[in-house]
mmCIF file of C-alpha atoms in Angstrom:
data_model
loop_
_atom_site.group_PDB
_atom_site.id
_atom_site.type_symbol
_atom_site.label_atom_id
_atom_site.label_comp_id
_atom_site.label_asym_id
_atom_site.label_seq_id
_atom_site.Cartn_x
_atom_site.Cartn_y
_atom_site.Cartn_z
ATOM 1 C CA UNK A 1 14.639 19.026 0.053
ATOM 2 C CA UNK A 2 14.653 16.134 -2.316
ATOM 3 C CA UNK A 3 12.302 14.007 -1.882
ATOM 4 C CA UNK A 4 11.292 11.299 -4.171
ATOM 5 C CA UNK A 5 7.722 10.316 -3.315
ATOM 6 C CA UNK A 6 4.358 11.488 -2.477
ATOM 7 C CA UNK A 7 1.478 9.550 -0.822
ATOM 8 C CA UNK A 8 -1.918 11.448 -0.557
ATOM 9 C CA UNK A 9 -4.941 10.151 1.556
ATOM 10 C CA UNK A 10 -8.304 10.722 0.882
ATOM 11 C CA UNK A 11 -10.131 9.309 3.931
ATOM 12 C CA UNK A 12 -13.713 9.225 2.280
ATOM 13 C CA UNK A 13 -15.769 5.826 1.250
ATOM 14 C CA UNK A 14 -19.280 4.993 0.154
ATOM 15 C CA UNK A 15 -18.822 1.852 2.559
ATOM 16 C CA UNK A 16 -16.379 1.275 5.927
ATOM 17 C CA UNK A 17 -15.010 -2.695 5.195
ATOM 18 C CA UNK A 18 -15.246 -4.749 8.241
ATOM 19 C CA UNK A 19 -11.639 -5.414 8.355
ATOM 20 C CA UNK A 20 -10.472 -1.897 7.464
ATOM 21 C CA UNK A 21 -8.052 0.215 9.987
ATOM 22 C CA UNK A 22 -7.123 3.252 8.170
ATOM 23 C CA UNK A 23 -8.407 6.640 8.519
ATOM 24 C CA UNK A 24 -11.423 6.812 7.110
ATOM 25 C CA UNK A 25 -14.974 8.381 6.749
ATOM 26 C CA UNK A 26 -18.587 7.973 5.382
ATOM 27 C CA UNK A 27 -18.170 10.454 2.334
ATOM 28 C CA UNK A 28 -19.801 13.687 2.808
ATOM 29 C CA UNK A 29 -19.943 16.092 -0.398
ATOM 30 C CA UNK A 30 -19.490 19.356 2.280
ATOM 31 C CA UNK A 31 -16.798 17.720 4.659
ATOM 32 C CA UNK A 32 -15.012 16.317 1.567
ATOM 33 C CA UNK A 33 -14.994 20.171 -0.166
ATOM 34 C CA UNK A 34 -13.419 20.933 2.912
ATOM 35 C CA UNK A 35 -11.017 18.304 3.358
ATOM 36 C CA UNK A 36 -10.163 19.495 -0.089
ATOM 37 C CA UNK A 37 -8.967 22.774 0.713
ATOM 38 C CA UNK A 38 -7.128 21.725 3.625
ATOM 39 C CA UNK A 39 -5.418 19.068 1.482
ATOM 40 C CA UNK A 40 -4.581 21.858 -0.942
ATOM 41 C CA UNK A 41 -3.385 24.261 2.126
ATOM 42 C CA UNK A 42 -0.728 21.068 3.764
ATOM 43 C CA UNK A 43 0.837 20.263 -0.007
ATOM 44 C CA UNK A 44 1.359 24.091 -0.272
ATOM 45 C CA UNK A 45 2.869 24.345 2.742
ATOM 46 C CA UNK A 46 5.303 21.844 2.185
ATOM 47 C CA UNK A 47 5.500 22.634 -1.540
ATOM 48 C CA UNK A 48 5.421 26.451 -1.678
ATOM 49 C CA UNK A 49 7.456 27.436 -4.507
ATOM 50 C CA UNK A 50 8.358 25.737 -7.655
ATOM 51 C CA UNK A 51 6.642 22.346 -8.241
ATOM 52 C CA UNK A 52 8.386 19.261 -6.885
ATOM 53 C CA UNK A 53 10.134 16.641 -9.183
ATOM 54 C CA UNK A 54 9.273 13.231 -7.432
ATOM 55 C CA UNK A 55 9.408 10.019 -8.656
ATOM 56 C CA UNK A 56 6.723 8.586 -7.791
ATOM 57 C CA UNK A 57 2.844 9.557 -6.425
ATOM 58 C CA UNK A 58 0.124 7.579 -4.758
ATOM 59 C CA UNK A 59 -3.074 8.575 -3.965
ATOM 60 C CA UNK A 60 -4.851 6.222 -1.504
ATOM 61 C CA UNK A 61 -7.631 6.154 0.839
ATOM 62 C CA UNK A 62 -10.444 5.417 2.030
ATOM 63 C CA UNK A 63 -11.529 5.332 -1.798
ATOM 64 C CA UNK A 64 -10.256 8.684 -3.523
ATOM 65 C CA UNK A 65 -12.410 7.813 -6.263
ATOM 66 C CA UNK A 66 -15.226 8.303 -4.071
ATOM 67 C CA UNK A 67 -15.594 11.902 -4.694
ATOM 68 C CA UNK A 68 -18.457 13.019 -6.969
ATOM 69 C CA UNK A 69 -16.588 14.627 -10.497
ATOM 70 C CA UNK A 70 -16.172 18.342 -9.532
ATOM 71 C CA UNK A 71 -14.265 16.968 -6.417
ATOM 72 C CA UNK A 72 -11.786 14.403 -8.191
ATOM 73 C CA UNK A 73 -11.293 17.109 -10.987
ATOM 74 C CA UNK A 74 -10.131 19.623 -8.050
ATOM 75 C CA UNK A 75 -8.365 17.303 -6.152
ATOM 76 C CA UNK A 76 -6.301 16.231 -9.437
ATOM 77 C CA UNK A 77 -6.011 20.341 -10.357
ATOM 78 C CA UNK A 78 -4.048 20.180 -6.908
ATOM 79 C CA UNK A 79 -1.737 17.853 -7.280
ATOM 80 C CA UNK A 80 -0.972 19.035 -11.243
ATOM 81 C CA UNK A 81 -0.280 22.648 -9.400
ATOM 82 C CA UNK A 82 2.339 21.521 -7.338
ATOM 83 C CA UNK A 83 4.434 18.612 -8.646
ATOM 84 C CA UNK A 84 5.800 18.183 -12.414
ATOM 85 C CA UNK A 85 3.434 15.186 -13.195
ATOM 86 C CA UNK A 86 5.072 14.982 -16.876
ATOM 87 C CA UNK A 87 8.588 14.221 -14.679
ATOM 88 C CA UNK A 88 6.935 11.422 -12.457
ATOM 89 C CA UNK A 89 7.593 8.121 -13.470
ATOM 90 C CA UNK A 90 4.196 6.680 -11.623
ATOM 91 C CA UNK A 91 1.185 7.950 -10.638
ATOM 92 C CA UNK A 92 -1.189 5.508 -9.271
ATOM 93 C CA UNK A 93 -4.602 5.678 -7.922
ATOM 94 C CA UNK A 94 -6.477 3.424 -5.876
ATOM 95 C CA UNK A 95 -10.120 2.595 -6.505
ATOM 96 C CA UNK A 96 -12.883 0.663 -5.745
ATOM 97 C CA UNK A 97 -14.635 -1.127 -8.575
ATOM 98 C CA UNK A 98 -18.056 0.273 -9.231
ATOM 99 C CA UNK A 99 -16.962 3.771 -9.275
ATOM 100 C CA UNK A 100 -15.335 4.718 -11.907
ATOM 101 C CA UNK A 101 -17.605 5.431 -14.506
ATOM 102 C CA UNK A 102 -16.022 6.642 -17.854
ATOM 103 C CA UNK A 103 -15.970 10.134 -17.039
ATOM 104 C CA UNK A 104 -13.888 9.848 -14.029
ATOM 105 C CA UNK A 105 -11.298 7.384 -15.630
ATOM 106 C CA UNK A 106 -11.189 9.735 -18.566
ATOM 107 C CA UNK A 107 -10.547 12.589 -16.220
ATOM 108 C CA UNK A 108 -7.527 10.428 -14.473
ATOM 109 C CA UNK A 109 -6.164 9.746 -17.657
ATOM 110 C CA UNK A 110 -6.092 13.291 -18.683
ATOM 111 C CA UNK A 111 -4.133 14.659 -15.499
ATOM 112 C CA UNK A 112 -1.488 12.296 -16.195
ATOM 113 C CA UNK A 113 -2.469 8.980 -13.716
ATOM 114 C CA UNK A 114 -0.836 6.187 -15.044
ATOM 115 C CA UNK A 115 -1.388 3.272 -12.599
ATOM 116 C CA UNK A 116 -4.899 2.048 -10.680
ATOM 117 C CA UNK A 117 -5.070 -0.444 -7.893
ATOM 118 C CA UNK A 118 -8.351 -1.266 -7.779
ATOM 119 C CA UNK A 119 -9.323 -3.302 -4.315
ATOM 120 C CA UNK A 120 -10.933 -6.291 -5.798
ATOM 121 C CA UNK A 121 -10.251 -8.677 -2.829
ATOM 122 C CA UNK A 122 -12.429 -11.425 -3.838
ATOM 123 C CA UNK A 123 -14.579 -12.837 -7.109
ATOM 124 C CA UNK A 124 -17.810 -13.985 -4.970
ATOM 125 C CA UNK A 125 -20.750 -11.619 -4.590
ATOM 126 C CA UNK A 126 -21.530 -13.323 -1.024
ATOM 127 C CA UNK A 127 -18.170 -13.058 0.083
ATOM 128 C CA UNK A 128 -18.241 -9.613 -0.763
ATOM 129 C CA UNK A 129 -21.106 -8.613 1.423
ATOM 130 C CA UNK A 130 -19.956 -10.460 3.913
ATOM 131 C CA UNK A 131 -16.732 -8.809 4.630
ATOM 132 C CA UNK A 132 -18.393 -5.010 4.250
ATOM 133 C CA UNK A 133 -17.834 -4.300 0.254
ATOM 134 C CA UNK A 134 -20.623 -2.759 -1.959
ATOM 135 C CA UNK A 135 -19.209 -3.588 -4.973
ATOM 136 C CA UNK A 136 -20.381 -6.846 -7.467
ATOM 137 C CA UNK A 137 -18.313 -8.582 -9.239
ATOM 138 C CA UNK A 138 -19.549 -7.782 -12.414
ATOM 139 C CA UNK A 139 -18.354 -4.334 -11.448
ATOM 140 C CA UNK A 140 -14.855 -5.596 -11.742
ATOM 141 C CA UNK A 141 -15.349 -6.371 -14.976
ATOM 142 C CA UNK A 142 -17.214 -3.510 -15.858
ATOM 143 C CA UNK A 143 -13.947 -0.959 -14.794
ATOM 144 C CA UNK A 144 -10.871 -3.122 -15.872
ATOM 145 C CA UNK A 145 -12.787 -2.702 -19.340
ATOM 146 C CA UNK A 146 -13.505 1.380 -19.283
ATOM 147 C CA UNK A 147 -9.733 1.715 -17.911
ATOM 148 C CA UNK A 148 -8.487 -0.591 -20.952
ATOM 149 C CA UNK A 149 -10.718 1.628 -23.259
ATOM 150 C CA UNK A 150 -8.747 4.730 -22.614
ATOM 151 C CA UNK A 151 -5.428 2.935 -22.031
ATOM 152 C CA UNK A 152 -5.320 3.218 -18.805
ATOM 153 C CA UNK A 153 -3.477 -0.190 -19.007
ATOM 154 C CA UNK A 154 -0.956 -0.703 -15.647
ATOM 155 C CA UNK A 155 -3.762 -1.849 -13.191
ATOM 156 C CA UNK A 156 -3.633 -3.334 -10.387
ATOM 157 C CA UNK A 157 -6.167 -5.608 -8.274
ATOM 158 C CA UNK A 158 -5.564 -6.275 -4.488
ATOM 159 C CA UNK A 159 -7.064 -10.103 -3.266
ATOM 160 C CA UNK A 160 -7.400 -11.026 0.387
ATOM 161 C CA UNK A 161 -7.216 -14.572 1.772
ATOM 162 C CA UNK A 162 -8.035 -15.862 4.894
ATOM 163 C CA UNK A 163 -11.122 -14.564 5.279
ATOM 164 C CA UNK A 164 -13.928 -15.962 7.647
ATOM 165 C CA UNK A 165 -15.414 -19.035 5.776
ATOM 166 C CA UNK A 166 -13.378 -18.916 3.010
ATOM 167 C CA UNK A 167 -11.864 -22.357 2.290
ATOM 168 C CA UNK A 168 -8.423 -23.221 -0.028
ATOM 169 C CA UNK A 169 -11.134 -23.923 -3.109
ATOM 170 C CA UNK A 170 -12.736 -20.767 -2.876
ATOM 171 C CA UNK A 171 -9.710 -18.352 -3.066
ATOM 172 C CA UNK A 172 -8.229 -20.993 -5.870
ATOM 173 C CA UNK A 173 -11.436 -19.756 -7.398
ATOM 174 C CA UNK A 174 -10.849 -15.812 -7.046
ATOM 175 C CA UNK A 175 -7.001 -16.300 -7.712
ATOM 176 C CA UNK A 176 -8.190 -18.068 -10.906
ATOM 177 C CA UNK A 177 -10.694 -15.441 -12.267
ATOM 178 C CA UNK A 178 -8.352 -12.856 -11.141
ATOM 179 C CA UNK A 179 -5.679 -14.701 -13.588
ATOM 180 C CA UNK A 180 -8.233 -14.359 -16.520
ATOM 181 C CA UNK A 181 -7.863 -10.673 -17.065
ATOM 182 C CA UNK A 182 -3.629 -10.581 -17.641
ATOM 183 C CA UNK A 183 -3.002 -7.547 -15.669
ATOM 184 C CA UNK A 184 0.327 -6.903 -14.593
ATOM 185 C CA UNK A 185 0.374 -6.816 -11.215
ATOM 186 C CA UNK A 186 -1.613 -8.307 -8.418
ATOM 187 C CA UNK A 187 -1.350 -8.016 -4.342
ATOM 188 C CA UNK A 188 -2.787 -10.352 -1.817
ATOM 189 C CA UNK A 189 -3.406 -9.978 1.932
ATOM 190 C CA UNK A 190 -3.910 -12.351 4.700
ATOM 191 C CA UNK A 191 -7.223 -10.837 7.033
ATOM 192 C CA UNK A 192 -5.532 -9.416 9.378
ATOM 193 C CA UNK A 193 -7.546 -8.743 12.252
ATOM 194 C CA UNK A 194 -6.957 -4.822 12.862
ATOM 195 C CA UNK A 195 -8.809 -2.939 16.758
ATOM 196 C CA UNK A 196 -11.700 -0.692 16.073
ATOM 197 C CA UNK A 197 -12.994 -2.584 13.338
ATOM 198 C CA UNK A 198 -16.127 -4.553 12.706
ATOM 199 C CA UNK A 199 -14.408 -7.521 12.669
ATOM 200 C CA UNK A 200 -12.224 -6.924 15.667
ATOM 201 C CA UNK A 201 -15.279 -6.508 17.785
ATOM 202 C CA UNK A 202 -17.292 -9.693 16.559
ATOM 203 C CA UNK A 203 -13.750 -11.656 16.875
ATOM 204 C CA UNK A 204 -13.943 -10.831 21.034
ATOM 205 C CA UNK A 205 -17.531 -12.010 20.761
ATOM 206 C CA UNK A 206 -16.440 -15.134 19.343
ATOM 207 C CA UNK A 207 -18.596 -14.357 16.734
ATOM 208 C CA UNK A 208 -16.027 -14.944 13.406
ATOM 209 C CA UNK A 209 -13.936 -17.286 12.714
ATOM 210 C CA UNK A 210 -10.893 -17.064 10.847
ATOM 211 C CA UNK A 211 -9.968 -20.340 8.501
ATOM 212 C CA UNK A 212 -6.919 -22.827 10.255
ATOM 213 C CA UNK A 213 -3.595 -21.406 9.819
ATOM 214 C CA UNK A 214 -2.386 -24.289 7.788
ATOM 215 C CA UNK A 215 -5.378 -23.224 5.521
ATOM 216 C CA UNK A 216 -3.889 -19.701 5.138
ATOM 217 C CA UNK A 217 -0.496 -21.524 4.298
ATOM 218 C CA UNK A 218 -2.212 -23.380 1.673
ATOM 219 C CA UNK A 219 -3.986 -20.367 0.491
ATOM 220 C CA UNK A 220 -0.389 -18.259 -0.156
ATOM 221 C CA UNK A 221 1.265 -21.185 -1.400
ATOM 222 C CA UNK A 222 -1.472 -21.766 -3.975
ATOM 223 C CA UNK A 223 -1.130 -18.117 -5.040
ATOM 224 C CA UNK A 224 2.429 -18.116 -5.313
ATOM 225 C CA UNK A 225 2.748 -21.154 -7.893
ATOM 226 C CA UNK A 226 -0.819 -20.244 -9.911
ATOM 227 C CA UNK A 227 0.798 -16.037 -10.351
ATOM 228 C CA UNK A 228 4.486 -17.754 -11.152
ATOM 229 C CA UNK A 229 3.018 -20.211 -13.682
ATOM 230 C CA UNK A 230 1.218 -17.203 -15.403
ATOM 231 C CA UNK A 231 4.234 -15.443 -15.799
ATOM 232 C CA UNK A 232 3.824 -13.224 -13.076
ATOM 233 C CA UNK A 233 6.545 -13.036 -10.423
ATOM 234 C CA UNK A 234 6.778 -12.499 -6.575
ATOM 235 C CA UNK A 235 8.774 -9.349 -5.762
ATOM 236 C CA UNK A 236 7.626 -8.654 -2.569
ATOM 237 C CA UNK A 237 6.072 -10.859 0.394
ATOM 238 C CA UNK A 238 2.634 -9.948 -0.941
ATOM 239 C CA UNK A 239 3.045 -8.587 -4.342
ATOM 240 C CA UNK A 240 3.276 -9.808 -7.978
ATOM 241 C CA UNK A 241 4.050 -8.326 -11.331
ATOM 242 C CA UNK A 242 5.434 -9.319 -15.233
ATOM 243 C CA UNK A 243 8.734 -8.018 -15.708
ATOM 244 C CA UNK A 244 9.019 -4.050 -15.452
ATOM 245 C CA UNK A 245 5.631 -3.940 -13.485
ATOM 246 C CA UNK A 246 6.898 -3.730 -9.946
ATOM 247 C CA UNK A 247 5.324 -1.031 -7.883
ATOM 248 C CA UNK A 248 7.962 2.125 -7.877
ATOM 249 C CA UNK A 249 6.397 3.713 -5.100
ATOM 250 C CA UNK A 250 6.078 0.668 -2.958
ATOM 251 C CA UNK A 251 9.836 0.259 -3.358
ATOM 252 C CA UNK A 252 10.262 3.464 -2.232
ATOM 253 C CA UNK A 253 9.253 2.084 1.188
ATOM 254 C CA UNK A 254 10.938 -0.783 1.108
ATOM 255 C CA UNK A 255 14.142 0.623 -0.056
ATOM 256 C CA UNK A 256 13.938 3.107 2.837
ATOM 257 C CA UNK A 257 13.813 6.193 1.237
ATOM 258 C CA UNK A 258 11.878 9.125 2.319
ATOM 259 C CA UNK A 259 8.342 9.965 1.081
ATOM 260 C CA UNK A 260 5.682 12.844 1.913
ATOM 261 C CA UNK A 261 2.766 11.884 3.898
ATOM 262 C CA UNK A 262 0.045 14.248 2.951
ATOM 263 C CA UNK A 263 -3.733 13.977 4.177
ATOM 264 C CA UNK A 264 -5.791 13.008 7.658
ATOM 265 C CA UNK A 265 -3.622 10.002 9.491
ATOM 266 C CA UNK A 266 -1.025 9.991 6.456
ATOM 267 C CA UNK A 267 2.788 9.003 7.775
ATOM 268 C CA UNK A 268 5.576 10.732 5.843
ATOM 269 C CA UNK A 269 9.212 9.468 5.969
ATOM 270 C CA UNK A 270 10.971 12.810 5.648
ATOM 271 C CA UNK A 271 15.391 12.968 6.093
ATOM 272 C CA UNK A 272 15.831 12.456 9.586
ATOM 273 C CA UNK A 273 12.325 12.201 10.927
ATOM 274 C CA UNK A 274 8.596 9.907 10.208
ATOM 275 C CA UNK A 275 5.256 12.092 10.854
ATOM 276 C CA UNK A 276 2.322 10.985 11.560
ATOM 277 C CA UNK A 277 -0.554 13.302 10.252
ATOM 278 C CA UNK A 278 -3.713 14.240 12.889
ATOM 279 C CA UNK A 279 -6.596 11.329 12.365
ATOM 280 C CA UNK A 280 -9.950 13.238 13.308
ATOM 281 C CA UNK A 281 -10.979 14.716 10.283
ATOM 282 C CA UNK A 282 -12.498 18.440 11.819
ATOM 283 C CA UNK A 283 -9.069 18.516 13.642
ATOM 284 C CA UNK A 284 -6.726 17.800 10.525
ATOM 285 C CA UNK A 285 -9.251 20.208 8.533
ATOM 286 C CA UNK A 286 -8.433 22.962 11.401
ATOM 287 C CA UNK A 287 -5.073 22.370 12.258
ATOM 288 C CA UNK A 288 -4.749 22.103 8.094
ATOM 289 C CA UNK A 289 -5.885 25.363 7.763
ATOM 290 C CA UNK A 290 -4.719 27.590 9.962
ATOM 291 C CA UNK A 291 -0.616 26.128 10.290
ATOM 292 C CA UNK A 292 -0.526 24.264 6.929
ATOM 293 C CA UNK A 293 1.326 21.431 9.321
ATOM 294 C CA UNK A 294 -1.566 19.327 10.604
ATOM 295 C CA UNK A 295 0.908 17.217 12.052
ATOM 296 C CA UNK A 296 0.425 14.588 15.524
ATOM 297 C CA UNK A 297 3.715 13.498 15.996
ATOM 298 C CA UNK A 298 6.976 13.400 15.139
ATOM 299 C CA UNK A 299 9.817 11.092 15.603
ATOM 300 C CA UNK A 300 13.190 11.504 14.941
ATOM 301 C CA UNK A 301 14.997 8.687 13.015
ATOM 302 C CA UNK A 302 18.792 8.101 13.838
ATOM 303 C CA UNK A 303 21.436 6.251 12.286
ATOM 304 C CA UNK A 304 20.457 3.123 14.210
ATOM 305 C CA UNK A 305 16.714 3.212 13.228
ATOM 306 C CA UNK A 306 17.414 3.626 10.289
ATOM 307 C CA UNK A 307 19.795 0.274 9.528
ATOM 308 C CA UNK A 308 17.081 -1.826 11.442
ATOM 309 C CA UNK A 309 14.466 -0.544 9.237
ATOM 310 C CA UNK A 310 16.987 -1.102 6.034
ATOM 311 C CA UNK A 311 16.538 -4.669 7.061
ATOM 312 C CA UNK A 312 12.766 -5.373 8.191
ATOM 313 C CA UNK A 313 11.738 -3.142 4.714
ATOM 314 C CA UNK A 314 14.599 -4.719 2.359
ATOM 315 C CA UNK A 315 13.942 -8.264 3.596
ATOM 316 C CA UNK A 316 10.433 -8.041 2.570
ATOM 317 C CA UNK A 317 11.804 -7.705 -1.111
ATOM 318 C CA UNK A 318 12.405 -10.962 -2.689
ATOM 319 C CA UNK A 319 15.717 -10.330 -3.859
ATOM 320 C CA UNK A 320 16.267 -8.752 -0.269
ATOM 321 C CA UNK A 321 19.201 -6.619 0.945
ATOM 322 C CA UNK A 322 22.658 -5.919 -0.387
ATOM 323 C CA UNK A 323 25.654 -5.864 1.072
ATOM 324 C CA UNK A 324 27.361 -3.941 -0.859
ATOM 325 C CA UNK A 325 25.105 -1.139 -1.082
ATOM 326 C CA UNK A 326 24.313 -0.737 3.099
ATOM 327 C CA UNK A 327 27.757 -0.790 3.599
ATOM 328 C CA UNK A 328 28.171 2.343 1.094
ATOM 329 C CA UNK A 329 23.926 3.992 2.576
ATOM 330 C CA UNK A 330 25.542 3.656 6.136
ATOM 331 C CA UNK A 331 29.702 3.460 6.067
ATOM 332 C CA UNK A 332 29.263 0.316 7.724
ATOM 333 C CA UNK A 333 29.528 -3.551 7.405
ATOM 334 C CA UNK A 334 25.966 -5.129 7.178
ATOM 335 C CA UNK A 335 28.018 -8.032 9.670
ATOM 336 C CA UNK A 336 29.315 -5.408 11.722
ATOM 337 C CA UNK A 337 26.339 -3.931 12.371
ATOM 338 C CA UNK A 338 24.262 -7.243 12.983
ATOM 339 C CA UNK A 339 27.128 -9.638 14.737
ATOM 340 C CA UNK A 340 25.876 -13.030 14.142
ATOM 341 C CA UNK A 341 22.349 -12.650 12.992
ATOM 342 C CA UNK A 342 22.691 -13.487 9.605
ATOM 343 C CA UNK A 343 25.168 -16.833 10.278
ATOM 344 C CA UNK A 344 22.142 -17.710 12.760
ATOM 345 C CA UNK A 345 19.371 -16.909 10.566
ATOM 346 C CA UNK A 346 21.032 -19.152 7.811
ATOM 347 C CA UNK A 347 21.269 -22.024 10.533
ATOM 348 C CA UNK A 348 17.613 -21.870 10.997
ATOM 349 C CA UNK A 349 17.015 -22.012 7.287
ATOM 350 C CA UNK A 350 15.266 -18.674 7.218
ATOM 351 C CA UNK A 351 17.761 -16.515 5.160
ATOM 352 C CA UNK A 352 20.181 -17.490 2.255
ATOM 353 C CA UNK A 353 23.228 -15.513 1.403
ATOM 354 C CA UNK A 354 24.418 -14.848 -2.153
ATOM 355 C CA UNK A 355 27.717 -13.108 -2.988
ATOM 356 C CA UNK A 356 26.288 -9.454 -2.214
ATOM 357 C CA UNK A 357 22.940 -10.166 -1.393
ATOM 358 C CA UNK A 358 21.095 -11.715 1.964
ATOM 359 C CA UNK A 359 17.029 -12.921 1.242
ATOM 360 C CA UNK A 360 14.305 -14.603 3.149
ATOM 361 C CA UNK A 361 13.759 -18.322 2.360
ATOM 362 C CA UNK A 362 10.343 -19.624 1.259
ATOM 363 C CA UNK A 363 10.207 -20.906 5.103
ATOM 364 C CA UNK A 364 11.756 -17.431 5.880
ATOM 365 C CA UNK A 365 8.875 -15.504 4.616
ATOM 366 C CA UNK A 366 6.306 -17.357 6.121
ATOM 367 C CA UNK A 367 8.700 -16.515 9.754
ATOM 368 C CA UNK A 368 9.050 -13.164 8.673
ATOM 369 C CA UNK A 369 8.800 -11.567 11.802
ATOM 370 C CA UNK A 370 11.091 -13.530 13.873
ATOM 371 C CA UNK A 371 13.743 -13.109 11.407
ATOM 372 C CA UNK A 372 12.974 -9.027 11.399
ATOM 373 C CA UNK A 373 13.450 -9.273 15.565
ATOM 374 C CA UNK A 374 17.319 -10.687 14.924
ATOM 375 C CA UNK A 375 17.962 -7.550 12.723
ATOM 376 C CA UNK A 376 17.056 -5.274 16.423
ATOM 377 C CA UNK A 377 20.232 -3.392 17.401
ATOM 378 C CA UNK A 378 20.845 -3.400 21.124
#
């Protein structure tokens, strides 16, 4: 089975963020030694043999760097044991400034990790506390430098915008520091407002307050022309890079192409199906260990799934979709498949057609999801 890409969860964190929906935990030295070995048992499972050749490997969280030295050193021994890290052409962790002290980004650098995303979301201390994070942002500085000491060079940082009481000036601000350091790629997120979060549950109180949406327009427009006029170009609705900095593993998922899901609540893309791993972390550490397949659900994924999906992932891409190369995926014309989507999309101003390629508009992207409801097969 040839599969191209990896994504590992690690569900622990020093901190939950008020806005945060994934699967994760307060860290735990003795439930994360455990989670560990389950980890270890799942990979095996699917990866019993030879190691795998994949492209591409992302370890996310929760905050994998979270785990004390002996932990990150075993979970790293793991991954080294079962794919051919010298083969993969990205290996990216994510972390959380303030923890990587130079030991750990040492150790990362010696397993072969080429690429950190480290969730900076915003330069303001008070902002900071207020949505949930632990870290300063001096801390930021302090970890862009240790990871440029031992060259680990390809970072990363994530910024948020719309955030409650944050105005246009003060993410100008963070976009602006943020420029400062020359990395080569940034991502930024709108707040979404996710259940079974903090923030969820003070938003039904009427208790926050998220900034007007013409604010939020302001804010992404601002961060599109301020990233372009530093060189650094939009390749993605929410992500940002200098030439030959793109995200490989991100474009695995929005290219469509399949991808282990490996950890508590992980979602894998395998040929013909999606799984969704078991969220409860005693039950994925159970199921983990005694079947090796701590798997929830499955779902299969026919032909027609998978052209909708071609669309709502490839239009997210700002060169977007090609013609030419669905029609050879899928032995079928994109217009065939769609009828008169596209003509009406382009009436609306939302998508603009090339000779072999169809892409959102600026207007498109900010109307994203009614154009991805056309691209619905009946």
């Amino acid at each position: 089975m040839n599969i191209p890409s990896a994504y590992i969860h690690i569900p622990f964190c020093q901190q939950i963020c008020h806005y945060c929906d994934f699967t994760k935990f307060f860290y735990n030295e003795r439930l994360a030694d455990e989670y560990l070995t389950a980890l270890e048992k799942e990979i095996h499972t699917y990866i019993p043999g030879e190691k795998a050749k994949v492209n591409t490997i992302f370890v996310g969280g929760g905050t994998p760097t979270a785990l004390n030295h002996a932990q990150l050193e075993k979970l790293l021994e793991t991954i080294a044991d079962h794919f051919l890290i010298e083969e993969c052409e990205e290996y990216t962790f994510e972390a959380n400034p303030g923890d990587l002290d130079l030991e750990k980004v040492k150790m990362l650098k010696a397993y072969g990790v080429d690429r950190i995303s480290l969730g900076v979301q915003v330069f303001d201390d008070a902002m900071l506390e207020k949505i949930g994070r632990i870290h300063k942002v001096a801390d930021v500085y302090t970890n862009i430098e240790r990871l440029m000491q031992v060259g680990l060079t390809n970072v990363s940082i994530d910024l948020m915008y719309g955030l409650p009481g944050q105005s246009v000036a003060d993410f100008e601000k963070t976009v602006d520091e943020a420029m400062q350091f020359g990395l080569p790629h940034y991502s930024s997120y709108s707040l979404q407002i996710e259940p079974k979060t903090v923030f969820y549950q003070r938003y039904n109180k009427g208790k926050l307050v998220k900034p007007p949406e013409e604010d939020e327009a302001e804010m992404y427009e601002l961060l599109q022309r301020k990233l372009a006029a530093n060189g650094v170009s939009q390749y993605e609705i929410s992500n940002f890079s200098k030439p030959g900095y793109e995200s490989k593993h991100n474009l695995t998922y929005w290219n469509n192409e399949n991808y282990y899901g490996i950890g508590a609540g992980a979602h894998g893309y395998l040929p013909g199906k999606r799984t969704v791993n078991i969220r409860p972390l005693p039950a994925y550490v159970k199921e983990a260990m005694s079947s090796g397949k701590p798997i929830l659900h499955e779902e299969p994924v026919g032909l027609k799934e998978r052209m909708e999906e071609e669309m709502f992932l490839g239009l997210r891409k700002t060169e977007g979709v090609s013609t030419s190369q669905f029609t050879e995926k899928y032995q079928r014309k994109l217009s065939n498949v769609f009828g008169d989507a596209v003509p009406k999309l382009k009436s609306r101003g939302l998508l603009e057609e090339t000779e072999d390629r169809i892409r959102l508009t600026e207007r498109g992207r900010i109307l994203g999801n009614e154009v991805f409801q056309e691209f619905l097969i009946d």
